[in-house]
Amino acid sequence: MAGVQTAVALRELGFTGPVTLIGAEPHQPYDRPPLSKAILLGTAEGSAFDIDFDALDVDLRLGVEVTGVRPEAHEVDTEAGPVPYDALVLAIGAEPVTLPGAAGVPGVHLLRTLDDADRLRPVLARQHDIVVVGAGWIGAEFATAAREAGCAVTVVEAADRPLAGSLPAEVAAPMAHWYAEAGAELLTGERVAAVEAGTVVLAGSGRRIAAGAVVVGIGARPATAALAGSGIELGPDGAVVADRHLRTSAPDVYAVGDCASYPSARYGTRLLVHHWDNALQGPRTVAANIVGAGPEPQVYDPVPYFWSEQFGRFVQYAGHHPAGDTLLWRGDPATDAAWSVLWLREGVLVALLAVDRPRDLAQGRRLVAAGARLDPGRAADPSVPLKAAAA
């Protein structure tokens, strides 16, 4: 997404020079969200972007691995030889974290690429017993698809709740019930001791779970290994350190999407956002700064946004909740099918999560962008439109 959108944005802004798009995968560039939904269930043939790269005059080089970057020479090293550049955009994404000890064990899968989804589709079709390791966003989405396909699903999570790395305990707690409602077993506070052919062994209880397939969804990290020795600054999280214009520490090198962190003046911290919307929006800033659109370089500081479809629910999130000091509920998850959570900082809305309340999300996202102050009493009333709670 990030690489393709950068190429498209450059052309839309009138850039007429050569544009080369290099990708390690052999497939036509494709969208990733359908991989855990329609592609996995076989209800869609593919998710390739509907873009005519020839008409855009983009040199598309597929199945080409980038092995290094030499900023002093303005060259990218690839398996097919060096490629010179005037400006370089790193849109190298993230790679899934693997489960220790599971390498080479038959039936262990990741879900990040089109090839991963293609390997998993027949597994679901055969209705195997499936163990999902990790109850994060991708784990929940895969468990949803597996249950829809008629598989028996057990989800193993090391933390005491789902989405422990993403949401506070009180917000994630209601989501734990969704698994049982969908017929999936959720085991929290359990680590995987070993994965054997056809079996997952748990560390705490010693329980052995039959597993025709094991799907690992325990996080992702920036895929920046090829930048070793380049001199391009990486953060402790492995992400490319970009400035507010998405420029890296190397001249004429930019970074965008899952591989890059950037400073947010809105939240007063550096953000690393592994979500689709970031890979859509960032390229516009990068392209504008490459072509010099405007008297000053563009600053990148959007309201982060993502969504997840899981267990028959549409979950949306906007903002950065660690910046908040007050949490408000709109609706009660114990009695209401649809509900939202708001985070305020000194009365100003900084983030919200909406479950089947898309209007809350749409209005709240605009309020976060505007730095709007809310009346807490009205904001906590789910019958009051969120925009009407602005003070």
Tab-separated table of N, CA and C in Angstrom, residues 79-241:
chain	number	residue	atom	x	y	z
A	79	GLU	N	19.200	-8.018	-5.592
A	79	GLU	CA	19.721	-9.283	-6.136
A	79	GLU	C	20.024	-9.160	-7.624
A	80	ALA	N	19.339	-8.232	-8.285
A	80	ALA	CA	19.532	-8.051	-9.726
A	80	ALA	C	20.550	-6.964	-10.054
A	81	GLY	N	21.206	-6.428	-9.011
A	81	GLY	CA	22.201	-5.381	-9.239
A	81	GLY	C	21.776	-4.065	-8.618
A	82	PRO	N	22.675	-3.058	-8.615
A	82	PRO	CA	22.373	-1.777	-7.986
A	82	PRO	C	21.380	-0.951	-8.802
A	83	VAL	N	20.578	-0.165	-8.079
A	83	VAL	CA	19.603	0.728	-8.708
A	83	VAL	C	19.863	2.141	-8.178
A	84	PRO	N	20.215	3.084	-9.054
A	84	PRO	CA	20.489	4.447	-8.594
A	84	PRO	C	19.190	5.199	-8.287
A	85	TYR	N	19.307	6.218	-7.454
A	85	TYR	CA	18.132	7.042	-7.152
A	85	TYR	C	18.539	8.488	-6.924
A	86	ASP	N	17.594	9.387	-7.202
A	86	ASP	CA	17.709	10.786	-6.778
A	86	ASP	C	17.000	10.969	-5.441
A	87	ALA	N	15.834	10.331	-5.308
A	87	ALA	CA	15.110	10.269	-4.032
A	87	ALA	C	14.694	8.822	-3.805
A	88	LEU	N	14.806	8.385	-2.570
A	88	LEU	CA	14.465	7.004	-2.218
A	88	LEU	C	13.373	7.027	-1.151
A	89	VAL	N	12.331	6.227	-1.359
A	89	VAL	CA	11.269	6.083	-0.372
A	89	VAL	C	11.296	4.653	0.161
A	90	LEU	N	11.527	4.518	1.442
A	90	LEU	CA	11.508	3.213	2.103
A	90	LEU	C	10.073	2.917	2.528
A	91	ALA	N	9.456	1.961	1.842
A	91	ALA	CA	8.095	1.531	2.159
A	91	ALA	C	8.141	0.022	2.355
A	92	ILE	N	9.044	-0.407	3.231
A	92	ILE	CA	9.417	-1.821	3.330
A	92	ILE	C	8.586	-2.597	4.355
A	93	GLY	N	7.653	-1.908	5.011
A	93	GLY	CA	6.658	-2.598	5.818
A	93	GLY	C	7.192	-3.267	7.076
A	94	ALA	N	6.432	-4.254	7.511
A	94	ALA	CA	6.755	-4.995	8.735
A	94	ALA	C	6.682	-6.476	8.434
A	95	GLU	N	7.295	-7.252	9.313
A	95	GLU	CA	7.287	-8.706	9.169
A	95	GLU	C	6.767	-9.318	10.466
A	96	PRO	N	6.043	-10.419	10.397
A	96	PRO	CA	5.475	-11.011	11.608
A	96	PRO	C	6.547	-11.603	12.517
A	97	VAL	N	6.313	-11.505	13.796
A	97	VAL	CA	7.183	-12.138	14.793
A	97	VAL	C	6.894	-13.639	14.783
A	98	THR	N	7.940	-14.429	14.737
A	98	THR	CA	7.759	-15.880	14.694
A	98	THR	C	7.735	-16.468	16.110
A	99	LEU	N	7.156	-17.647	16.225
A	99	LEU	CA	7.058	-18.319	17.513
A	99	LEU	C	8.338	-19.114	17.758
A	100	PRO	N	9.063	-18.839	18.847
A	100	PRO	CA	10.305	-19.572	19.105
A	100	PRO	C	10.065	-21.079	19.138
A	101	GLY	N	10.930	-21.808	18.480
A	101	GLY	CA	10.848	-23.259	18.477
A	101	GLY	C	9.889	-23.843	17.470
A	102	ALA	N	9.202	-22.984	16.709
A	102	ALA	CA	8.207	-23.497	15.767
A	102	ALA	C	8.715	-23.543	14.331
A	103	ALA	N	9.922	-23.045	14.113
A	103	ALA	CA	10.448	-23.014	12.748
A	103	ALA	C	10.585	-24.432	12.197
A	104	GLY	N	10.063	-24.624	11.012
A	104	GLY	CA	10.190	-25.915	10.342
A	104	GLY	C	9.195	-26.970	10.764
A	105	VAL	N	8.366	-26.667	11.774
A	105	VAL	CA	7.362	-27.647	12.203
A	105	VAL	C	6.198	-27.633	11.199
A	106	PRO	N	5.812	-28.783	10.677
A	106	PRO	CA	4.712	-28.805	9.696
A	106	PRO	C	3.422	-28.248	10.290
A	107	GLY	N	2.700	-27.505	9.490
A	107	GLY	CA	1.400	-27.011	9.913
A	107	GLY	C	1.415	-25.708	10.670
A	108	VAL	N	2.594	-25.060	10.812
A	108	VAL	CA	2.671	-23.768	11.492
A	108	VAL	C	2.639	-22.658	10.435
A	109	HIS	N	1.752	-21.682	10.621
A	109	HIS	CA	1.523	-20.648	9.617
A	109	HIS	C	1.623	-19.250	10.221
A	110	LEU	N	1.989	-18.305	9.372
A	110	LEU	CA	1.843	-16.884	9.649
A	110	LEU	C	0.789	-16.363	8.679
A	111	LEU	N	0.282	-15.152	8.928
A	111	LEU	CA	-0.673	-14.555	7.994
A	111	LEU	C	-0.282	-13.095	7.787
A	112	ARG	N	0.530	-12.885	6.733
A	112	ARG	CA	0.953	-11.526	6.399
A	112	ARG	C	0.888	-11.271	4.902
A	113	THR	N	1.127	-12.325	4.107
A	113	THR	CA	1.242	-12.159	2.670
A	113	THR	C	0.146	-12.928	1.932
A	114	LEU	N	0.043	-12.656	0.644
A	114	LEU	CA	-0.909	-13.383	-0.196
A	114	LEU	C	-0.582	-14.868	-0.219
A	115	ASP	N	0.703	-15.210	-0.257
A	115	ASP	CA	1.094	-16.620	-0.226
A	115	ASP	C	0.674	-17.278	1.083
A	116	ASP	N	0.794	-16.550	2.197
A	116	ASP	CA	0.341	-17.087	3.486
A	116	ASP	C	-1.151	-17.418	3.418
A	117	ALA	N	-1.955	-16.483	2.892
A	117	ALA	CA	-3.397	-16.692	2.812
A	117	ALA	C	-3.723	-17.874	1.892
A	118	ASP	N	-2.968	-17.990	0.793
A	118	ASP	CA	-3.204	-19.110	-0.138
A	118	ASP	C	-2.920	-20.458	0.526
A	119	ARG	N	-1.892	-20.484	1.398
A	119	ARG	CA	-1.578	-21.739	2.092
A	119	ARG	C	-2.635	-22.075	3.146
A	120	LEU	N	-3.234	-21.048	3.737
A	120	LEU	CA	-4.198	-21.276	4.808
A	120	LEU	C	-5.608	-21.561	4.303
A	121	ARG	N	-5.919	-21.121	3.124
A	121	ARG	CA	-7.287	-21.292	2.622
A	121	ARG	C	-7.712	-22.763	2.581
A	122	PRO	N	-6.894	-23.676	2.035
A	122	PRO	CA	-7.315	-25.090	2.058
A	122	PRO	C	-7.370	-25.679	3.459
A	123	VAL	N	-6.578	-25.133	4.387
A	123	VAL	CA	-6.640	-25.591	5.778
A	123	VAL	C	-8.031	-25.327	6.349
A	124	LEU	N	-8.560	-24.126	6.075
A	124	LEU	CA	-9.909	-23.806	6.542
A	124	LEU	C	-10.950	-24.643	5.814
A	125	ALA	N	-10.727	-24.841	4.534
A	125	ALA	CA	-11.705	-25.612	3.749
A	125	ALA	C	-11.829	-27.047	4.272
A	126	ARG	N	-10.732	-27.587	4.782
A	126	ARG	CA	-10.767	-28.960	5.308
A	126	ARG	C	-11.252	-29.011	6.751
A	127	GLN	N	-11.561	-27.850	7.324
A	127	GLN	CA	-12.109	-27.737	8.683
A	127	GLN	C	-11.232	-28.433	9.727
A	128	HIS	N	-9.957	-28.123	9.676
A	128	HIS	CA	-9.020	-28.642	10.674
A	128	HIS	C	-9.315	-28.048	12.053
A	129	ASP	N	-8.868	-28.750	13.093
A	129	ASP	CA	-8.772	-28.130	14.416
A	129	ASP	C	-7.607	-27.149	14.358
A	130	ILE	N	-7.859	-25.905	14.779
A	130	ILE	CA	-6.851	-24.863	14.628
A	130	ILE	C	-6.537	-24.233	15.976
A	131	VAL	N	-5.249	-24.036	16.240
A	131	VAL	CA	-4.798	-23.270	17.401
A	131	VAL	C	-4.222	-21.951	16.896
A	132	VAL	N	-4.730	-20.868	17.432
A	132	VAL	CA	-4.220	-19.535	17.124
A	132	VAL	C	-3.396	-19.067	18.316
A	133	VAL	N	-2.153	-18.680	18.072
A	133	VAL	CA	-1.295	-18.174	19.139
A	133	VAL	C	-1.296	-16.649	19.060
A	134	GLY	N	-1.889	-16.021	20.064
A	134	GLY	CA	-1.978	-14.570	20.093
A	134	GLY	C	-3.402	-14.088	19.888
A	135	ALA	N	-3.926	-13.326	20.847
A	135	ALA	CA	-5.290	-12.790	20.771
A	135	ALA	C	-5.255	-11.298	20.501
A	136	GLY	N	-4.394	-10.906	19.568
A	136	GLY	CA	-4.380	-9.518	19.111
A	136	GLY	C	-5.366	-9.334	17.975
A	137	TRP	N	-5.190	-8.267	17.207
A	137	TRP	CA	-6.118	-7.967	16.115
A	137	TRP	C	-6.117	-9.075	15.066
A	138	ILE	N	-4.940	-9.480	14.623
A	138	ILE	CA	-4.886	-10.478	13.554
A	138	ILE	C	-5.362	-11.839	14.060
A	139	GLY	N	-5.046	-12.165	15.320
A	139	GLY	CA	-5.514	-13.427	15.885
A	139	GLY	C	-7.026	-13.487	15.942
A	140	ALA	N	-7.654	-12.380	16.356
A	140	ALA	CA	-9.114	-12.338	16.433
A	140	ALA	C	-9.731	-12.431	15.040
A	141	GLU	N	-9.137	-11.746	14.065
A	141	GLU	CA	-9.692	-11.784	12.708
A	141	GLU	C	-9.553	-13.175	12.102
A	142	PHE	N	-8.411	-13.821	12.331
A	142	PHE	CA	-8.264	-15.171	11.792
A	142	PHE	C	-9.204	-16.139	12.494
A	143	ALA	N	-9.332	-16.029	13.817
A	143	ALA	CA	-10.246	-16.904	14.557
A	143	ALA	C	-11.674	-16.736	14.048
A	144	THR	N	-12.038	-15.495	13.717
A	144	THR	CA	-13.364	-15.234	13.157
A	144	THR	C	-13.564	-15.983	11.851
A	145	ALA	N	-12.575	-15.871	10.943
A	145	ALA	CA	-12.681	-16.545	9.650
A	145	ALA	C	-12.707	-18.058	9.821
A	146	ALA	N	-11.888	-18.578	10.735
A	146	ALA	CA	-11.833	-20.028	10.941
A	146	ALA	C	-13.150	-20.570	11.483
A	147	ARG	N	-13.782	-19.816	12.372
A	147	ARG	CA	-15.086	-20.260	12.874
A	147	ARG	C	-16.138	-20.198	11.777
A	148	GLU	N	-16.081	-19.163	10.947
A	148	GLU	CA	-17.028	-19.072	9.824
A	148	GLU	C	-16.858	-20.253	8.877
A	149	ALA	N	-15.616	-20.757	8.772
A	149	ALA	CA	-15.347	-21.898	7.903
A	149	ALA	C	-15.711	-23.226	8.559
A	150	GLY	N	-16.111	-23.198	9.828
A	150	GLY	CA	-16.528	-24.418	10.507
A	150	GLY	C	-15.428	-25.143	11.248
A	151	CYS	N	-14.293	-24.480	11.476
A	151	CYS	CA	-13.179	-25.093	12.198
A	151	CYS	C	-13.380	-24.978	13.707
A	152	ALA	N	-12.850	-25.945	14.440
A	152	ALA	CA	-12.737	-25.814	15.894
A	152	ALA	C	-11.517	-24.949	16.176
A	153	VAL	N	-11.684	-23.924	17.001
A	153	VAL	CA	-10.626	-22.932	17.196
A	153	VAL	C	-10.318	-22.762	18.675
A	154	THR	N	-9.031	-22.853	19.015
A	154	THR	CA	-8.542	-22.533	20.353
A	154	THR	C	-7.529	-21.418	20.214
A	155	VAL	N	-7.699	-20.340	20.969
A	155	VAL	CA	-6.789	-19.191	20.923
A	155	VAL	C	-6.002	-19.150	22.230
A	156	VAL	N	-4.689	-19.138	22.114
A	156	VAL	CA	-3.799	-19.136	23.278
A	156	VAL	C	-3.149	-17.762	23.385
A	157	GLU	N	-3.319	-17.113	24.520
A	157	GLU	CA	-2.799	-15.765	24.733
A	157	GLU	C	-1.992	-15.725	26.026
A	158	ALA	N	-0.747	-15.230	25.935
A	158	ALA	CA	0.119	-15.204	27.110
A	158	ALA	C	-0.345	-14.191	28.151
A	159	ALA	N	-0.942	-13.096	27.717
A	159	ALA	CA	-1.428	-12.088	28.656
A	159	ALA	C	-2.726	-12.545	29.303
A	160	ASP	N	-3.228	-11.729	30.202
A	160	ASP	CA	-4.440	-12.101	30.940
A	160	ASP	C	-5.713	-11.700	30.214
A	161	ARG	N	-5.580	-11.173	28.983
A	161	ARG	CA	-6.750	-10.698	28.238
A	161	ARG	C	-6.384	-10.560	26.765
A	162	PRO	N	-7.368	-10.504	25.901
A	162	PRO	CA	-7.057	-10.213	24.505
A	162	PRO	C	-6.635	-8.757	24.337
A	163	LEU	N	-5.913	-8.485	23.268
A	163	LEU	CA	-5.497	-7.131	22.907
A	163	LEU	C	-4.736	-6.427	24.028
A	164	ALA	N	-3.975	-7.187	24.788
A	164	ALA	CA	-3.271	-6.619	25.938
A	164	ALA	C	-2.259	-5.571	25.519
A	165	GLY	N	-1.683	-5.719	24.335
A	165	GLY	CA	-0.701	-4.744	23.877
A	165	GLY	C	-1.309	-3.515	23.250
A	166	SER	N	-2.627	-3.509	23.082
A	166	SER	CA	-3.279	-2.414	22.357
A	166	SER	C	-4.237	-1.589	23.192
A	167	LEU	N	-4.916	-2.231	24.167
A	167	LEU	CA	-5.980	-1.549	24.884
A	167	LEU	C	-5.858	-1.781	26.380
A	168	PRO	N	-6.348	-0.831	27.204
A	168	PRO	CA	-6.363	-1.043	28.651
A	168	PRO	C	-7.249	-2.227	29.027
A	169	ALA	N	-7.001	-2.770	30.204
A	169	ALA	CA	-7.698	-3.985	30.642
A	169	ALA	C	-9.207	-3.817	30.655
A	170	GLU	N	-9.696	-2.671	31.164
A	170	GLU	CA	-11.144	-2.523	31.303
A	170	GLU	C	-11.852	-2.424	29.948
A	171	VAL	N	-11.120	-1.974	28.924
A	171	VAL	CA	-11.713	-1.869	27.591
A	171	VAL	C	-11.648	-3.204	26.863
A	172	ALA	N	-10.559	-3.936	27.051
A	172	ALA	CA	-10.403	-5.229	26.375
A	172	ALA	C	-11.235	-6.323	27.029
A	173	ALA	N	-11.565	-6.182	28.315
A	173	ALA	CA	-12.271	-7.245	29.040
A	173	ALA	C	-13.568	-7.687	28.372
A	174	PRO	N	-14.430	-6.760	27.911
A	174	PRO	CA	-15.670	-7.231	27.271
A	174	PRO	C	-15.425	-8.034	25.998
A	175	MET	N	-14.309	-7.803	25.348
A	175	MET	CA	-14.030	-8.481	24.086
A	175	MET	C	-13.680	-9.955	24.291
A	176	ALA	N	-13.276	-10.303	25.496
A	176	ALA	CA	-12.960	-11.708	25.776
A	176	ALA	C	-14.201	-12.588	25.603
A	177	HIS	N	-15.384	-12.034	25.877
A	177	HIS	CA	-16.614	-12.823	25.771
A	177	HIS	C	-16.977	-13.118	24.321
A	178	TRP	N	-16.467	-12.335	23.392
A	178	TRP	CA	-16.814	-12.527	21.980
A	178	TRP	C	-16.348	-13.897	21.474
A	179	TYR	N	-15.219	-14.366	22.013
A	179	TYR	CA	-14.677	-15.648	21.555
A	179	TYR	C	-15.652	-16.782	21.847
A	180	ALA	N	-16.114	-16.857	23.095
A	180	ALA	CA	-17.036	-17.934	23.466
A	180	ALA	C	-18.344	-17.830	22.695
A	181	GLU	N	-18.831	-16.605	22.493
A	181	GLU	CA	-20.065	-16.410	21.740
A	181	GLU	C	-19.937	-16.972	20.328
A	182	ALA	N	-18.729	-16.885	19.771
A	182	ALA	CA	-18.487	-17.368	18.415
A	182	ALA	C	-18.116	-18.849	18.385
A	183	GLY	N	-18.031	-19.475	19.566
A	183	GLY	CA	-17.693	-20.895	19.629
A	183	GLY	C	-16.210	-21.181	19.623
A	184	ALA	N	-15.386	-20.156	19.899
A	184	ALA	CA	-13.939	-20.353	20.003
A	184	ALA	C	-13.538	-20.386	21.476
A	185	GLU	N	-12.545	-21.204	21.800
A	185	GLU	CA	-12.045	-21.266	23.174
A	185	GLU	C	-10.871	-20.310	23.317
A	186	LEU	N	-10.947	-19.401	24.276
A	186	LEU	CA	-9.871	-18.450	24.544
A	186	LEU	C	-9.187	-18.838	25.844
A	187	LEU	N	-7.879	-19.117	25.770
A	187	LEU	CA	-7.079	-19.452	26.944
A	187	LEU	C	-6.111	-18.304	27.201
A	188	THR	N	-6.339	-17.546	28.266
A	188	THR	CA	-5.454	-16.437	28.601
A	188	THR	C	-4.468	-16.865	29.690
A	189	GLY	N	-3.372	-16.117	29.812
A	189	GLY	CA	-2.340	-16.440	30.791
A	189	GLY	C	-1.638	-17.746	30.496
A	190	GLU	N	-1.632	-18.148	29.246
A	190	GLU	CA	-1.001	-19.417	28.844
A	190	GLU	C	0.036	-19.173	27.753
A	191	ARG	N	1.197	-19.763	27.917
A	191	ARG	CA	2.246	-19.694	26.907
A	191	ARG	C	2.413	-21.054	26.240
A	192	VAL	N	2.898	-21.025	25.012
A	192	VAL	CA	3.159	-22.259	24.280
A	192	VAL	C	4.543	-22.768	24.659
A	193	ALA	N	4.604	-23.995	25.183
A	193	ALA	CA	5.889	-24.599	25.539
A	193	ALA	C	6.545	-25.234	24.328
A	194	ALA	N	5.729	-25.843	23.479
A	194	ALA	CA	6.280	-26.543	22.310
A	194	ALA	C	5.180	-26.731	21.280
A	195	VAL	N	5.600	-26.769	20.026
A	195	VAL	CA	4.690	-27.119	18.929
A	195	VAL	C	5.241	-28.376	18.279
A	196	GLU	N	4.448	-29.413	18.316
A	196	GLU	CA	4.818	-30.676	17.682
A	196	GLU	C	3.876	-30.912	16.501
A	197	ALA	N	4.198	-31.845	15.666
A	197	ALA	CA	3.328	-32.148	14.535
A	197	ALA	C	1.942	-32.543	15.044
A	198	GLY	N	0.959	-31.684	14.774
A	198	GLY	CA	-0.410	-32.002	15.161
A	198	GLY	C	-0.783	-31.665	16.584
A	199	THR	N	0.133	-31.069	17.358
A	199	THR	CA	-0.152	-30.807	18.775
A	199	THR	C	0.546	-29.531	19.240
A	200	VAL	N	-0.151	-28.779	20.090
A	200	VAL	CA	0.442	-27.640	20.789
A	200	VAL	C	0.461	-27.972	22.280
A	201	VAL	N	1.637	-27.799	22.898
A	201	VAL	CA	1.803	-28.087	24.325
A	201	VAL	C	1.891	-26.771	25.076
A	202	LEU	N	1.058	-26.601	26.100
A	202	LEU	CA	1.053	-25.367	26.880
A	202	LEU	C	2.024	-25.458	28.049
A	203	ALA	N	2.629	-24.314	28.380
A	203	ALA	CA	3.675	-24.297	29.404
A	203	ALA	C	3.094	-24.398	30.813
A	204	GLY	N	2.053	-23.615	31.099
A	204	GLY	CA	1.556	-23.567	32.466
A	204	GLY	C	0.845	-24.826	32.894
A	205	SER	N	-0.136	-25.239	32.118
A	205	SER	CA	-0.970	-26.384	32.494
A	205	SER	C	-0.437	-27.708	31.970
A	206	GLY	N	0.465	-27.658	30.983
A	206	GLY	CA	0.944	-28.878	30.355
A	206	GLY	C	-0.068	-29.500	29.410
A	207	ARG	N	-1.177	-28.812	29.225
A	207	ARG	CA	-2.240	-29.334	28.349
A	207	ARG	C	-1.729	-29.509	26.925
A	208	ARG	N	-2.181	-30.542	26.278
A	208	ARG	CA	-1.846	-30.809	24.880
A	208	ARG	C	-3.113	-30.600	24.035
A	209	ILE	N	-3.015	-29.718	23.052
A	209	ILE	CA	-4.172	-29.359	22.235
A	209	ILE	C	-3.949	-29.872	20.817
A	210	ALA	N	-4.909	-30.632	20.323
A	210	ALA	CA	-4.824	-31.111	18.938
A	210	ALA	C	-4.875	-29.924	17.986
A	211	ALA	N	-3.980	-29.940	17.019
A	211	ALA	CA	-3.885	-28.812	16.098
A	211	ALA	C	-3.555	-29.308	14.699
A	212	GLY	N	-4.562	-29.319	13.839
A	212	GLY	CA	-4.289	-29.612	12.444
A	212	GLY	C	-3.487	-28.507	11.803
A	213	ALA	N	-3.594	-27.301	12.388
A	213	ALA	CA	-2.785	-26.153	11.949
A	213	ALA	C	-2.611	-25.213	13.122
A	214	VAL	N	-1.478	-24.516	13.128
A	214	VAL	CA	-1.181	-23.508	14.142
A	214	VAL	C	-0.934	-22.194	13.418
A	215	VAL	N	-1.663	-21.163	13.792
A	215	VAL	CA	-1.504	-19.850	13.180
A	215	VAL	C	-0.948	-18.901	14.231
A	216	VAL	N	0.187	-18.295	13.928
A	216	VAL	CA	0.887	-17.445	14.885
A	216	VAL	C	0.605	-15.980	14.570
A	217	GLY	N	0.053	-15.280	15.560
A	217	GLY	CA	-0.209	-13.854	15.407
A	217	GLY	C	0.205	-13.124	16.667
A	218	ILE	N	1.514	-13.026	16.881
A	218	ILE	CA	2.029	-12.449	18.134
A	218	ILE	C	2.740	-11.116	17.897
A	219	GLY	N	2.383	-10.462	16.792
A	219	GLY	CA	2.931	-9.138	16.554
A	219	GLY	C	3.785	-9.057	15.302
A	220	ALA	N	4.201	-7.841	15.001
A	220	ALA	CA	5.034	-7.586	13.830
A	220	ALA	C	6.077	-6.547	14.183
A	221	ARG	N	7.163	-6.560	13.433
A	221	ARG	CA	8.231	-5.570	13.654
A	221	ARG	C	8.679	-5.033	12.298
A	222	PRO	N	9.192	-3.805	12.282
A	222	PRO	CA	9.618	-3.216	11.014
A	222	PRO	C	10.629	-4.109	10.289
A	223	ALA	N	10.431	-4.267	8.991
A	223	ALA	CA	11.290	-5.146	8.190
A	223	ALA	C	12.495	-4.368	7.673
A	224	THR	N	13.366	-4.021	8.606
A	224	THR	CA	14.468	-3.109	8.281
A	224	THR	C	15.839	-3.777	8.255
A	225	ALA	N	15.901	-5.093	8.201
A	225	ALA	CA	17.195	-5.788	8.242
A	225	ALA	C	18.105	-5.366	7.093
A	226	ALA	N	17.529	-5.064	5.936
A	226	ALA	CA	18.341	-4.702	4.772
A	226	ALA	C	19.028	-3.352	4.933
A	227	LEU	N	18.653	-2.593	5.961
A	227	LEU	CA	19.260	-1.278	6.172
A	227	LEU	C	20.499	-1.349	7.051
A	228	ALA	N	20.849	-2.528	7.517
A	228	ALA	CA	22.058	-2.674	8.352
A	228	ALA	C	23.277	-2.161	7.584
A	229	GLY	N	24.048	-1.340	8.250
A	229	GLY	CA	25.256	-0.813	7.633
A	229	GLY	C	25.033	0.374	6.722
A	230	SER	N	23.781	0.805	6.569
A	230	SER	CA	23.483	1.929	5.669
A	230	SER	C	23.734	3.279	6.317
A	231	GLY	N	23.764	3.305	7.651
A	231	GLY	CA	23.880	4.573	8.357
A	231	GLY	C	22.546	5.247	8.579
A	232	ILE	N	21.472	4.690	8.030
A	232	ILE	CA	20.139	5.243	8.248
A	232	ILE	C	19.707	4.909	9.678
A	233	GLU	N	19.325	5.929	10.426
A	233	GLU	CA	19.032	5.740	11.848
A	233	GLU	C	17.792	4.887	12.063
A	234	LEU	N	17.932	3.905	12.947
A	234	LEU	CA	16.816	3.076	13.379
A	234	LEU	C	16.580	3.301	14.866
A	235	GLY	N	15.332	3.214	15.289
A	235	GLY	CA	15.006	3.358	16.695
A	235	GLY	C	15.153	2.044	17.435
A	236	PRO	N	14.984	2.051	18.758
A	236	PRO	CA	15.089	0.814	19.542
A	236	PRO	C	14.044	-0.222	19.163
A	237	ASP	N	12.955	0.218	18.510
A	237	ASP	CA	11.923	-0.711	18.050
A	237	ASP	C	12.226	-1.246	16.655
A	238	GLY	N	13.377	-0.867	16.109
A	238	GLY	CA	13.762	-1.328	14.782
A	238	GLY	C	13.200	-0.508	13.647
A	239	ALA	N	12.392	0.500	13.968
A	239	ALA	CA	11.769	1.322	12.930
A	239	ALA	C	12.749	2.363	12.411
A	240	VAL	N	12.568	2.751	11.163
A	240	VAL	CA	13.318	3.868	10.603
A	240	VAL	C	12.865	5.130	11.321
A	241	VAL	N	13.815	5.924	11.798
A	241	VAL	CA	13.496	7.162	12.505
A	241	VAL	C	13.294	8.268	11.467
